[in-house]
Coordinates of C-alpha atoms in Angstrom, one line a residue:
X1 CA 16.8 16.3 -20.5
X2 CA 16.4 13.3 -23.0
X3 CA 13.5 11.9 -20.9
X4 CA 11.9 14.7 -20.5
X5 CA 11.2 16.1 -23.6
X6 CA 10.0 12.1 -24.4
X7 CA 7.7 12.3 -21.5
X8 CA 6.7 15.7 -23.3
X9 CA 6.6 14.3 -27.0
X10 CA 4.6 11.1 -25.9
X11 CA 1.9 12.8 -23.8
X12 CA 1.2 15.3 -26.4
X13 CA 1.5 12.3 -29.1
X14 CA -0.8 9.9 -27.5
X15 CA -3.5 13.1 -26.6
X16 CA -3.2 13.9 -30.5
X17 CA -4.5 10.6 -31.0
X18 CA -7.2 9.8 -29.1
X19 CA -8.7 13.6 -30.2
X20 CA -8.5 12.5 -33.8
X21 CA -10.4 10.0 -35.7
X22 CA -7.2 7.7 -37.7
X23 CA -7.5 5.1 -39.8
X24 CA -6.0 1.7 -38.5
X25 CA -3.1 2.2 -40.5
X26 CA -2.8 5.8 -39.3
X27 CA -3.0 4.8 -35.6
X28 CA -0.7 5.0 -33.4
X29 CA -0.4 2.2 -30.5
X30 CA -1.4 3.8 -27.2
X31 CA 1.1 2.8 -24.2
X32 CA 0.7 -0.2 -22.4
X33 CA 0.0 0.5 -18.5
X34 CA 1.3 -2.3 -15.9
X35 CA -0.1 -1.0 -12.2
X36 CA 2.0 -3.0 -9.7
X37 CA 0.5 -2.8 -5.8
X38 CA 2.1 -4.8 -3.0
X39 CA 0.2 -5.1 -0.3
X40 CA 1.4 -4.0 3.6
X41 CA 4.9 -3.1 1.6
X42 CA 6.7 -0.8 4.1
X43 CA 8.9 3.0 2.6
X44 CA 12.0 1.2 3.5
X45 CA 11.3 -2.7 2.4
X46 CA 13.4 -2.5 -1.1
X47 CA 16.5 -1.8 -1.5
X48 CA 16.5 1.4 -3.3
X49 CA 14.4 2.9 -0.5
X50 CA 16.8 2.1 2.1
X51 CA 16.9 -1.8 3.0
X52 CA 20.2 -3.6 3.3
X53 CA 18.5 -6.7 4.7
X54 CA 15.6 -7.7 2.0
X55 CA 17.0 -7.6 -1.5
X56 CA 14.6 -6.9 -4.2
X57 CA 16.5 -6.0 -7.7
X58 CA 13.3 -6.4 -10.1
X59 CA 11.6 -3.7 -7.8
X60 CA 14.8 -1.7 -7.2
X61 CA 14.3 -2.1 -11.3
X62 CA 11.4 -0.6 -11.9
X63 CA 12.6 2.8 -9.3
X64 CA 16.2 2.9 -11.4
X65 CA 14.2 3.1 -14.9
X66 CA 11.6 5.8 -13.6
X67 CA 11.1 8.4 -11.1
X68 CA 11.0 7.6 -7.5
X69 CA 8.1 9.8 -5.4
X70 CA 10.5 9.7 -2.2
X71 CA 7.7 11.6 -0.3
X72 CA 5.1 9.4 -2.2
X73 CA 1.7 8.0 0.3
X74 CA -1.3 5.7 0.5
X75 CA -4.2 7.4 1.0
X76 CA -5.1 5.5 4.4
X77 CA -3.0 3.5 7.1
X78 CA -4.5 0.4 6.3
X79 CA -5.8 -1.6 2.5
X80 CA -9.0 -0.9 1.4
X81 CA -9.7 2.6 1.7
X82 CA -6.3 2.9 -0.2
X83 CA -7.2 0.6 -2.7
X84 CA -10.8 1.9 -3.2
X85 CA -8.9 5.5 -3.6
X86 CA -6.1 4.2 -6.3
X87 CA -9.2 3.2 -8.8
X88 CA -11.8 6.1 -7.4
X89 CA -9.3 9.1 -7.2
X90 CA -11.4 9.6 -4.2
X91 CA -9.9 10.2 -0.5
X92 CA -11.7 7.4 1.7
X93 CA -14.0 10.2 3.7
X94 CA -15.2 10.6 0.3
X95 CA -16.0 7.1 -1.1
X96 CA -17.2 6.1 2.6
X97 CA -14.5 2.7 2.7
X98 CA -12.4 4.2 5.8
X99 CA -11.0 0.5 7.2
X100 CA -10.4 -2.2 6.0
X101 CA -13.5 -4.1 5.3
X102 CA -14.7 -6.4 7.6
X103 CA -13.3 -4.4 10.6
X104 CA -15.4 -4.1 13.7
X105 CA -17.6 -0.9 14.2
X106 CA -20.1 0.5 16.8
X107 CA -21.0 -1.5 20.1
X108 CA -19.6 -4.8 17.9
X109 CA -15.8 -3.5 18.2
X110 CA -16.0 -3.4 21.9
X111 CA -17.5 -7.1 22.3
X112 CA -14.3 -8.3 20.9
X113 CA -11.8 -7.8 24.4
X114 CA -11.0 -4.3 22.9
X115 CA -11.1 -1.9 25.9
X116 CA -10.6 1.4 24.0
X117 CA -12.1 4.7 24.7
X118 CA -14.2 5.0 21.2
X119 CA -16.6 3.6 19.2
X120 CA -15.4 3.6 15.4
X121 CA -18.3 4.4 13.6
X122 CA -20.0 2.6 10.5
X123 CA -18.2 2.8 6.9
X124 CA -19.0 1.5 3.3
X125 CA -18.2 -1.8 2.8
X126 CA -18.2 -2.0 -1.1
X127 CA -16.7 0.8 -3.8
X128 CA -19.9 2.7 -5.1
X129 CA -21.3 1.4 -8.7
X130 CA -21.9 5.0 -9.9
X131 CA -18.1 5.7 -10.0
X132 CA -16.8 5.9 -13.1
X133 CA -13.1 4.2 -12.2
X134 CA -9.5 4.2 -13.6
X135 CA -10.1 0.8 -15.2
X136 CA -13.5 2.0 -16.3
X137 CA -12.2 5.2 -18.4
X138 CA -9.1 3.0 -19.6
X139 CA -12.1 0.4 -20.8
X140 CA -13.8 3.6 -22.5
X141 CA -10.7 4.6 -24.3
X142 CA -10.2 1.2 -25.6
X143 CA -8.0 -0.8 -23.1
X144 CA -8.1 -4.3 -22.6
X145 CA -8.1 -4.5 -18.6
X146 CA -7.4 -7.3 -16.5
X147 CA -6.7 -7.5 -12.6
X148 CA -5.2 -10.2 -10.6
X149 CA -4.2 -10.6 -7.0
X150 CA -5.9 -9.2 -4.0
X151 CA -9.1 -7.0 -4.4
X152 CA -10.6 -6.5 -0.8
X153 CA -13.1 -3.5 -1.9
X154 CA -16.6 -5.0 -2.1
X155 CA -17.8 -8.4 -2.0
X156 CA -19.6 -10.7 -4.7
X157 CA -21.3 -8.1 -6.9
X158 CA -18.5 -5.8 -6.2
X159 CA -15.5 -7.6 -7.6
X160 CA -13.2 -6.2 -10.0
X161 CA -15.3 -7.3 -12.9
X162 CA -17.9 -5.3 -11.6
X163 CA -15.9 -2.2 -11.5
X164 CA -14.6 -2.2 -15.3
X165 CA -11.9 -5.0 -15.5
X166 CA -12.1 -7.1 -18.0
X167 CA -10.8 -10.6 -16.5
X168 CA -10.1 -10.8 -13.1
X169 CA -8.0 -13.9 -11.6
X170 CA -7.8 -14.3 -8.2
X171 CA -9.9 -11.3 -6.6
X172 CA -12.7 -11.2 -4.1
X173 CA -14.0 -10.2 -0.8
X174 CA -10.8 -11.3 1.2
X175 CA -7.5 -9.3 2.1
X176 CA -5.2 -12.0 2.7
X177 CA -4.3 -15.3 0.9
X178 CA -6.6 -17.6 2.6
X179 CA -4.9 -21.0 2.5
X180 CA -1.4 -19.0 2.6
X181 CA 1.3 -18.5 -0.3
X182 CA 1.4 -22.2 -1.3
X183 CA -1.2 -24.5 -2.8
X184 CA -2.9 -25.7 -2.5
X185 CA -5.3 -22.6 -1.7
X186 CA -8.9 -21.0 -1.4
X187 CA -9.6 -18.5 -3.8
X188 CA -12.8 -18.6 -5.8
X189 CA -11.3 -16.8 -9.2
X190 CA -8.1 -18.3 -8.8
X191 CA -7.9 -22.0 -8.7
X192 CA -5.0 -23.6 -7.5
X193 CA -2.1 -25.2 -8.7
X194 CA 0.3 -27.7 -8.3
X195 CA 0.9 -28.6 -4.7
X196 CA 3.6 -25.9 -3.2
X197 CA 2.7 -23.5 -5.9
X198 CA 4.0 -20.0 -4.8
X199 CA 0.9 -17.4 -4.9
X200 CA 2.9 -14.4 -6.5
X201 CA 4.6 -15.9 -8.8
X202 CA 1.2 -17.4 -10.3
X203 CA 0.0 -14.0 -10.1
X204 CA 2.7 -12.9 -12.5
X205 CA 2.2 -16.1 -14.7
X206 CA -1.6 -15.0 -15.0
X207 CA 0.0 -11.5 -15.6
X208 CA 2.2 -13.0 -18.4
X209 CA -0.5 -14.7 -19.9
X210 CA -2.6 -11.7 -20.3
X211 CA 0.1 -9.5 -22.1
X212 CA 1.3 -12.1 -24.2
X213 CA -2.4 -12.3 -25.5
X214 CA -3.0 -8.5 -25.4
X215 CA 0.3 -7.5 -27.1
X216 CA -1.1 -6.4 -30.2
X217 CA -3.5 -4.3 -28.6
X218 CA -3.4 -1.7 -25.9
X219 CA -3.8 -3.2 -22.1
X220 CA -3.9 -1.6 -18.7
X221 CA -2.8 -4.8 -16.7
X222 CA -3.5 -4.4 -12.9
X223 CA -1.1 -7.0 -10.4
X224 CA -2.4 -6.6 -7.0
X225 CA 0.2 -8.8 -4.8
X226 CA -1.3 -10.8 -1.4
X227 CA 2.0 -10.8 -0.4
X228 CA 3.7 -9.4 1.5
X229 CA 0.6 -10.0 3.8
X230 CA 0.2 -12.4 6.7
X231 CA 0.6 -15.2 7.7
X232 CA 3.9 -15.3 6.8
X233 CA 5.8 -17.7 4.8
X234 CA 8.3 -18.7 2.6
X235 CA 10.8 -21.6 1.6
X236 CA 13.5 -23.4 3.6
X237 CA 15.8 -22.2 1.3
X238 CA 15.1 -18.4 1.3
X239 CA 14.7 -18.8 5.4
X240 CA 18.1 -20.0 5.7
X241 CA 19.8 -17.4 3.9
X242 CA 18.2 -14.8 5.4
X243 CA 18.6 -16.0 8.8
X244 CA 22.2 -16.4 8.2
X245 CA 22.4 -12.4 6.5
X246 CA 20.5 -11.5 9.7
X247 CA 23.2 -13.4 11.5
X248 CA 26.3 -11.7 9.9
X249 CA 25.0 -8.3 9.9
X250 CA 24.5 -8.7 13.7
X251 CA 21.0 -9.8 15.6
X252 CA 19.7 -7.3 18.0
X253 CA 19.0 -8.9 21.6
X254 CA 15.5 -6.4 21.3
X255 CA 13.5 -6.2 18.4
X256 CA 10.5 -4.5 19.6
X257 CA 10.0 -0.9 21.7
X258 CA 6.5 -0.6 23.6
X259 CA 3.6 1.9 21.7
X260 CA 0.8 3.2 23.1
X261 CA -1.2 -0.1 22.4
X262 CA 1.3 -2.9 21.1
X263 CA 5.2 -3.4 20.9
X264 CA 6.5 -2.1 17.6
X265 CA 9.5 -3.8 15.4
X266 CA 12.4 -1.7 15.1
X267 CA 14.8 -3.6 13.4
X268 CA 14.4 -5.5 10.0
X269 CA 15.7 -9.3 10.4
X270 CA 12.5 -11.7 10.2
X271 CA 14.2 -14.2 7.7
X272 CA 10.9 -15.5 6.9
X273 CA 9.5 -12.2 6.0
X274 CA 12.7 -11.2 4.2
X275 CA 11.9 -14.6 1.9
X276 CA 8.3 -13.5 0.7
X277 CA 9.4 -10.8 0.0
X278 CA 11.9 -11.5 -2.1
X279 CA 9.2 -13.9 -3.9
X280 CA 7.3 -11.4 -4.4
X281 CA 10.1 -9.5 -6.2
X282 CA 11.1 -12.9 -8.5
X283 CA 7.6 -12.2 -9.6
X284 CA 7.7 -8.7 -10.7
X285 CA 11.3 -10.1 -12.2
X286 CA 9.1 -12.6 -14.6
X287 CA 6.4 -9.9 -15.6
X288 CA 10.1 -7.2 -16.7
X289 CA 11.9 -10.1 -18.2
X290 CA 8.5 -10.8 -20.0
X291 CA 7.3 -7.1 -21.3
X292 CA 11.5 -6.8 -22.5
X293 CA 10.7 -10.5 -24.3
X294 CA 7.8 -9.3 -26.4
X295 CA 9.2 -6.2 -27.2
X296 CA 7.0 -4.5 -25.4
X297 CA 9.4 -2.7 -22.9
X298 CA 9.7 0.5 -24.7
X299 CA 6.2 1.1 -24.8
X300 CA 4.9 0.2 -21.7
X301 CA 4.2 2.6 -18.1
X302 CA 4.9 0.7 -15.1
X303 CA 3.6 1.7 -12.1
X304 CA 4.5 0.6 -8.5
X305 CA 3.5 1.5 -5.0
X306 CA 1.7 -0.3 -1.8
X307 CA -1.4 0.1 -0.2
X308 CA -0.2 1.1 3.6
X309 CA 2.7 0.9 5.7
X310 CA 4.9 -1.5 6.6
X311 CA 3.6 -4.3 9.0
X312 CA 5.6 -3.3 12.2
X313 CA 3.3 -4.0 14.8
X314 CA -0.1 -6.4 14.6
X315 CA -0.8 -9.1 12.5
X316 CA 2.6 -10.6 11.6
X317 CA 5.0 -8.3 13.3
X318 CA 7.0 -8.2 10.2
X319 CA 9.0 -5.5 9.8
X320 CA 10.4 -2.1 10.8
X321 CA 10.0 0.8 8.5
X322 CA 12.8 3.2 10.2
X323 CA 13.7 5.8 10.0
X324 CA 9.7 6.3 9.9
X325 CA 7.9 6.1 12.9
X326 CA 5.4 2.9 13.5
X327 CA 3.9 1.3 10.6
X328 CA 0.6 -0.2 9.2
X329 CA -2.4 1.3 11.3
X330 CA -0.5 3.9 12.6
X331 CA -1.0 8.0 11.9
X332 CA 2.6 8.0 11.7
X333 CA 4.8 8.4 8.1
X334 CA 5.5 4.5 9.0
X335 CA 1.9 3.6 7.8
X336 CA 1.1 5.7 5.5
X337 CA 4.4 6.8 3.0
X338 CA 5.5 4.1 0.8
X339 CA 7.6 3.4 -2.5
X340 CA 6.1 5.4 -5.2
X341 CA 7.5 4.6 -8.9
X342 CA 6.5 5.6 -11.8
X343 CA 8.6 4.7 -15.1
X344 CA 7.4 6.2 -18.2
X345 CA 9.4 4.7 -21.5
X346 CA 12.8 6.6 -22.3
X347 CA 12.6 9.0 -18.3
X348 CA 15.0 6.7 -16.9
X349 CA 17.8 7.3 -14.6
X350 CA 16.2 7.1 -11.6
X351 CA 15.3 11.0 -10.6
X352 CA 14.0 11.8 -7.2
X353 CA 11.2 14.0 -6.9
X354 CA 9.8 15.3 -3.3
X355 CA 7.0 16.9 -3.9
X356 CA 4.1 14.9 -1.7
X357 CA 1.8 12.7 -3.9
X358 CA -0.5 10.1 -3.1
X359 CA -2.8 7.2 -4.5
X360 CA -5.4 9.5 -5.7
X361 CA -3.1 11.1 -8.6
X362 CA -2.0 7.7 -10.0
X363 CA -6.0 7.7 -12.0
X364 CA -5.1 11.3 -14.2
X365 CA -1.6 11.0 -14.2
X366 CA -2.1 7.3 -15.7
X367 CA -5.3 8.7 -18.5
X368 CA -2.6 12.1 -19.3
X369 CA 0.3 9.7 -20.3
X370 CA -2.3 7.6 -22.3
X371 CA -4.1 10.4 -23.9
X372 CA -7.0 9.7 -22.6
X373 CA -9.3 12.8 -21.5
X374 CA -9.2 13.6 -17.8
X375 CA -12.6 12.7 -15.9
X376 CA -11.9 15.8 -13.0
X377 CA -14.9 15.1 -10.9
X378 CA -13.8 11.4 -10.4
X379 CA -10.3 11.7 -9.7
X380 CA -11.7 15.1 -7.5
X381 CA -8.8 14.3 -4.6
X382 CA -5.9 13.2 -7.3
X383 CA -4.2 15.9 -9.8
X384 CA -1.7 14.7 -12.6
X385 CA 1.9 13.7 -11.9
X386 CA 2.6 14.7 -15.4
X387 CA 4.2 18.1 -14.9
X388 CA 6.2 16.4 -12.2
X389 CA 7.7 13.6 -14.3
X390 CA 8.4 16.2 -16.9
X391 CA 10.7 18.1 -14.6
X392 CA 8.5 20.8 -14.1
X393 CA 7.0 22.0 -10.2
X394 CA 3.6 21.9 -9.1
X395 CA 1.4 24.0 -7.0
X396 CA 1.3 23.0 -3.1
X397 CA -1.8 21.5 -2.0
X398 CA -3.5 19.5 1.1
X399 CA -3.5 16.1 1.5
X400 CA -5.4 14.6 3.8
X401 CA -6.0 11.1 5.8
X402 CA -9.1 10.7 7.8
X403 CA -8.6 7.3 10.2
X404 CA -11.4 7.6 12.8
X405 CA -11.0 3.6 13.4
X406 CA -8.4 1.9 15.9
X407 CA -5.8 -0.2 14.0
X408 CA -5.4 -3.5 14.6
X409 CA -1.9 -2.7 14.7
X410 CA -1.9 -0.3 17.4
X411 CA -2.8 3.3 15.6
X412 CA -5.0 5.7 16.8
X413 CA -8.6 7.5 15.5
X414 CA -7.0 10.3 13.7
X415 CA -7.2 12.8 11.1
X416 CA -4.0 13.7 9.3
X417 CA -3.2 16.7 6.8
X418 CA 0.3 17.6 5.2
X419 CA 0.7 20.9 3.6
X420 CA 4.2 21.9 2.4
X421 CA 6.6 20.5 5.0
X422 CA 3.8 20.9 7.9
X423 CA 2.1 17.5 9.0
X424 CA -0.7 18.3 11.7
X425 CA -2.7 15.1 13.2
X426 CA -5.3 15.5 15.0
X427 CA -6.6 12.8 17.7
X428 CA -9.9 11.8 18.4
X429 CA -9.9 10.5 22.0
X430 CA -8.6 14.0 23.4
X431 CA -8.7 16.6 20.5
X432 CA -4.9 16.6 21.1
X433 CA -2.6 17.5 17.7
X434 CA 0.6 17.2 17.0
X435 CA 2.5 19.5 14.5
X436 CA 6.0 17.9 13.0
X437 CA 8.2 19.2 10.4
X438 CA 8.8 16.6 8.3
X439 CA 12.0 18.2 6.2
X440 CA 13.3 18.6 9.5
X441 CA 11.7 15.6 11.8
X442 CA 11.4 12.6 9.4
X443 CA 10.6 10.2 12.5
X444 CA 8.5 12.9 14.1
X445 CA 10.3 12.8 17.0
X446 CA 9.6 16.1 18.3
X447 CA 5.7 18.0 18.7
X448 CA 6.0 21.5 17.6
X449 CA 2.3 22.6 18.0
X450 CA 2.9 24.3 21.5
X451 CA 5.4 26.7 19.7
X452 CA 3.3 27.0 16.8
X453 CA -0.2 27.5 17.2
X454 CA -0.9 29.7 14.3
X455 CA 0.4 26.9 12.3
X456 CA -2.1 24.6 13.9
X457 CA -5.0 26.3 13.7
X458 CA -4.2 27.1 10.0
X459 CA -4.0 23.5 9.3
X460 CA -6.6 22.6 11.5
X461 CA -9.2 24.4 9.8
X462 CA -8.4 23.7 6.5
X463 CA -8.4 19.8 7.5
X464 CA -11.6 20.0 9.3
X465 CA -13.3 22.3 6.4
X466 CA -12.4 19.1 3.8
X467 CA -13.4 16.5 6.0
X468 CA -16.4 18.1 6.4
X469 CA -17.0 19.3 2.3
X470 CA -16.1 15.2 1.8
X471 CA -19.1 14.5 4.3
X472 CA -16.4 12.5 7.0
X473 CA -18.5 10.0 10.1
X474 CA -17.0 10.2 13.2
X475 CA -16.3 8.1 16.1
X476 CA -18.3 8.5 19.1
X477 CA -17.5 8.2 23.3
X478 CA -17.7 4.2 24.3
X479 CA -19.8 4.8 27.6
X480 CA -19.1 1.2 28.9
X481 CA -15.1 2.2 28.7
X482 CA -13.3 2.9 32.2
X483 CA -9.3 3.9 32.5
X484 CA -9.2 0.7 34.7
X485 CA -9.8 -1.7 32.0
X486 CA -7.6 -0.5 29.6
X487 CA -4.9 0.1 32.2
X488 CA -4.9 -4.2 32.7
X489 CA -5.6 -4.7 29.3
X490 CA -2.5 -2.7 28.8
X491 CA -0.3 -4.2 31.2
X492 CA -1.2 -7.9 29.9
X493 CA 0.7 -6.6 26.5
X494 CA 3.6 -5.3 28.1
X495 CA 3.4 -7.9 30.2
X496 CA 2.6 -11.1 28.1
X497 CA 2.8 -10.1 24.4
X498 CA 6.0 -8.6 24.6
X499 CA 8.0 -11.2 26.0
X500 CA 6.0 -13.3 23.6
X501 CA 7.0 -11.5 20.6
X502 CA 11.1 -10.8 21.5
X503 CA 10.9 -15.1 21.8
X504 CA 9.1 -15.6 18.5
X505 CA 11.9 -13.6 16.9
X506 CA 14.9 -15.2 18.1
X507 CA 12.8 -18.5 17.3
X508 CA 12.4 -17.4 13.6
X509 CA 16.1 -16.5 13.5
X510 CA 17.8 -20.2 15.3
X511 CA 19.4 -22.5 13.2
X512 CA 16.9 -25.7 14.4
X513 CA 13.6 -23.2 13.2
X514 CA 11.0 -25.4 12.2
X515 CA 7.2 -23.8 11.3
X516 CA 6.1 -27.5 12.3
X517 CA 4.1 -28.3 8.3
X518 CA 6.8 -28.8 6.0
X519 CA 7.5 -25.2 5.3
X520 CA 3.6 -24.8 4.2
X521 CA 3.9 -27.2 1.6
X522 CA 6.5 -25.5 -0.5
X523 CA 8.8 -28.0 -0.7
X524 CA 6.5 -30.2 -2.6
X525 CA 7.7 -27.9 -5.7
X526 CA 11.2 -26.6 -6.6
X527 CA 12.0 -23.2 -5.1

């Protein structure tokens, strides 16, 4: 009860003060916020969450020293409507981002060998400039901001110096780490390093480098990791261990089960994923070990969370988020729950908290704990985690995912809404829905909607009357499309892909593995 009454006594103290004119020698110091995002981080790709394969102790960390949001979510299956939501407290029907930007849209997405029934229709492609955002109120309320990492919500014009950060090292219009994880690399706002430079852990030195010259004042420091993004990579010396824990905790002879589009991993044991993601957890180690350094520990909110699921089918292949079902892309809990941490100075002890949040409630929860004064018709789709991290309950409510794009990884044109224990989604192919009940179907193994169609048309209606309040597009019929098409195009995954895949992994796991370019240039640097 310690922690509590803290989390009670510093809200209250921190609200008193930014009410009241002080003098500087009256002033209090407002808490420090660190906002930690890991990009395509999967609900079970840390230890605390579940993993026994990837070891992350800094993240695990962070989770131990805080509150952990076990039924915490991203507010899309894949990055940049998430991301635009985190700093908007906007769902993505509402700010207009609903994929990730640069996807495919309209007659263009089926001149790319796609041979799917829709059309995805046309989204935003930057984060509106009349938005006041999180980073924009914390710059109000006298906050020295700074963002580094992956940005991937707007392009030139719309970087995160546009949008209320102060310095911004290393984002711009690009969701992965073009050149890969070790300099040298391209990144306008980020200019490389040594040869074999690892990408996080620069990240976190930038991070560093910020707080350390920010630590007299108050600083809302934003790391947004590349990793755990594709293309994949890591050392020689990370792959080896790995690939010899995959080996003693016993290698699969499948990896992958077929989805409706694309295979999907089911077991976690790519050695060279396992490896960046343990780099990126060595680099939320130097950020901890840093704040604790300057003495800055005790007065500092971490948060930590990722931006969709799990990469378990698409792109890299990387991982399996079990027991979820699917991953990134997908309307499934495997691409849209994640880790969700929030320490708060003196909580500790690592409670669990169920009730469902998501990435629109990290903007007022973050201005409550500061004391700064809640902007309600920005953060419209987030309310404030405070009550929660106080010990106290909060009202049920809607959340809501609108999707009506197909994945790259395989997931469907979908609307979602969870309400209690209920998740409905709704498919826009077919007008089919499937009802699951989570408490009691975590892998939503089992479609309760024809035994439940009051519930259905309960949560139908109130999912279809906030789509349509938040002004949703949706896809349209793809008259060129014919069941025949898809059928080979189908058929060439199960086919080709498949076998392709279940070889790749039991190449990534042999003893005589070799990526063919000197492990990416890392070993040019110690690991």
């Amino acid at each position: 009860m310690k922690g509590f009454s803290w989390v009670t006594i510093f809200c209250a103290l921190f609200a008193c003060c930014a009410c009241q004119p002080q003098t500087p020698q009256e002033s209090v110091k407002k808490p420090n916020v660190l906002f930690i995002l890991v990009d395509d981080y999967g609900y079970t790709d840390c230890g605390i969450m579940g993993s026994k394969y990837y070891e992350t102790p800094n993240v695990d960390r962070i989770a131990r020293e805080g509150m952990i949001f076990t039924d915490g979510y991203a507010t899309c299956q894949v990055c940049s409507p998430s991301r635009a939501s985190i700093i908007s407290g906007k769902f993505p029907a509402r700010h207009g981002i609903t994929d990730w930007i640069g996807a495919k849209t309209g007659e263009e997405w089926s001149k790319v060998g796609r041979a799917t029934q829709l059309l995805p229709p046309e989204y935003k492609h930057a984060l509106a400039h009349d938005y006041i955002t999180l980073p924009e109120a914390m710059k109000e309320a006298g906050y020295k901001t700074f963002f580094t990492g992956k940005w991937h919500v707007g392009g030139k014009g719309s970087w995160p110096d546009d949008h209320g950060f102060d310095i911004n090292k290393g984002g711009w219009d690009v969701g992965s780490p073009k050149g890969g994880y070790f300099a040298p690399w391209e990144n306008p706002t980020l200019p490389s390093g040594p040869d074999g430079e690892n990408l996080s852990m620069r990240l976190a030195k930038e991070t560093v480098k910020f707080i350390e010259a920010n630590k007299d004042t108050a600083f809302f420091a934003y790391l947004s990791f590349y990793a755990v993004h594709g293309p994949i990579q890591t050392t020689q010396q990370k792959w080896a261990r790995y690939r010899q824990k995959a080996e003693q905790m016993g290698i699969a002879e499948n990896g992958f089960e077929m989805g409706r589009f694309l295979p999907i991993r089911q077991v976690q044991d790519n050695p060279v994923y396992a490896g960046l993601v343990e780099a990126m957890d060595d680099a939320v180690g130097l950020v901890l070990d840093a704040l604790e350094e300057m003495g800055l520990n005790e007065n500092t909110i971490i948060c930590f969370t990722g931006d969709n699921g799990g990469v378990a089918a698409g792109d890299a292949f990387a991982t399996s988020n079990k027991p979820l079902r699917a991953g990134k892309g997908y309307q499934f809990e495997g691409g849209i729950r994640e880790p969700y941490f929030i320490k708060v100075p003196g909580m500790g002890n690592g409670q669990k908290c169920s009730t469902p949040v998501t990435g629109t409630d990290f903007y007022p929860t973050i201005l409550e704990l500061c004391g700064v004064e809640l902007k309600p018709k920005e953060h419209i789709d987030g309310k404030s985690l405070v009550p929660l991290l106080k010990g106290e309950t909060m009202a049920e409510r809607p959340l809501v995912w609108h999707y009506p794009h197909y994945g790259n990884q395989g997931g469907e044109p979908s609307s979602i809404i969870r309400q209690g224990d209920w998740k409905l989604i709704h498919y826009y192919e077919d007008s089919r829905e499937e009802l699951y009940n989570l408490e009691n179907d975590l892998s939503e193994t089992t479609n309760l909607a024809a035994d439940n169609q009051e519930k259905v048309k309960e949560l139908s209606a109130t999912l279809f009357a906030m789509l349509e309040e938040m002004g949703a597009r949706f896809p349209e019929r793809d008259p060129s499309w014919t069941a025949e098409r898809e059928a080979a195009h189908l058929k060439n995954i199960v086919e080709k892909r498949w076998p392709a895949l279940e070889k790749q992994r039991k190449q990534f796991l042999s003893e005589d593995f070799d990526p063919g370019n000197n492990w990416w240039g890392s070993m040019v640097v110690n690991d």
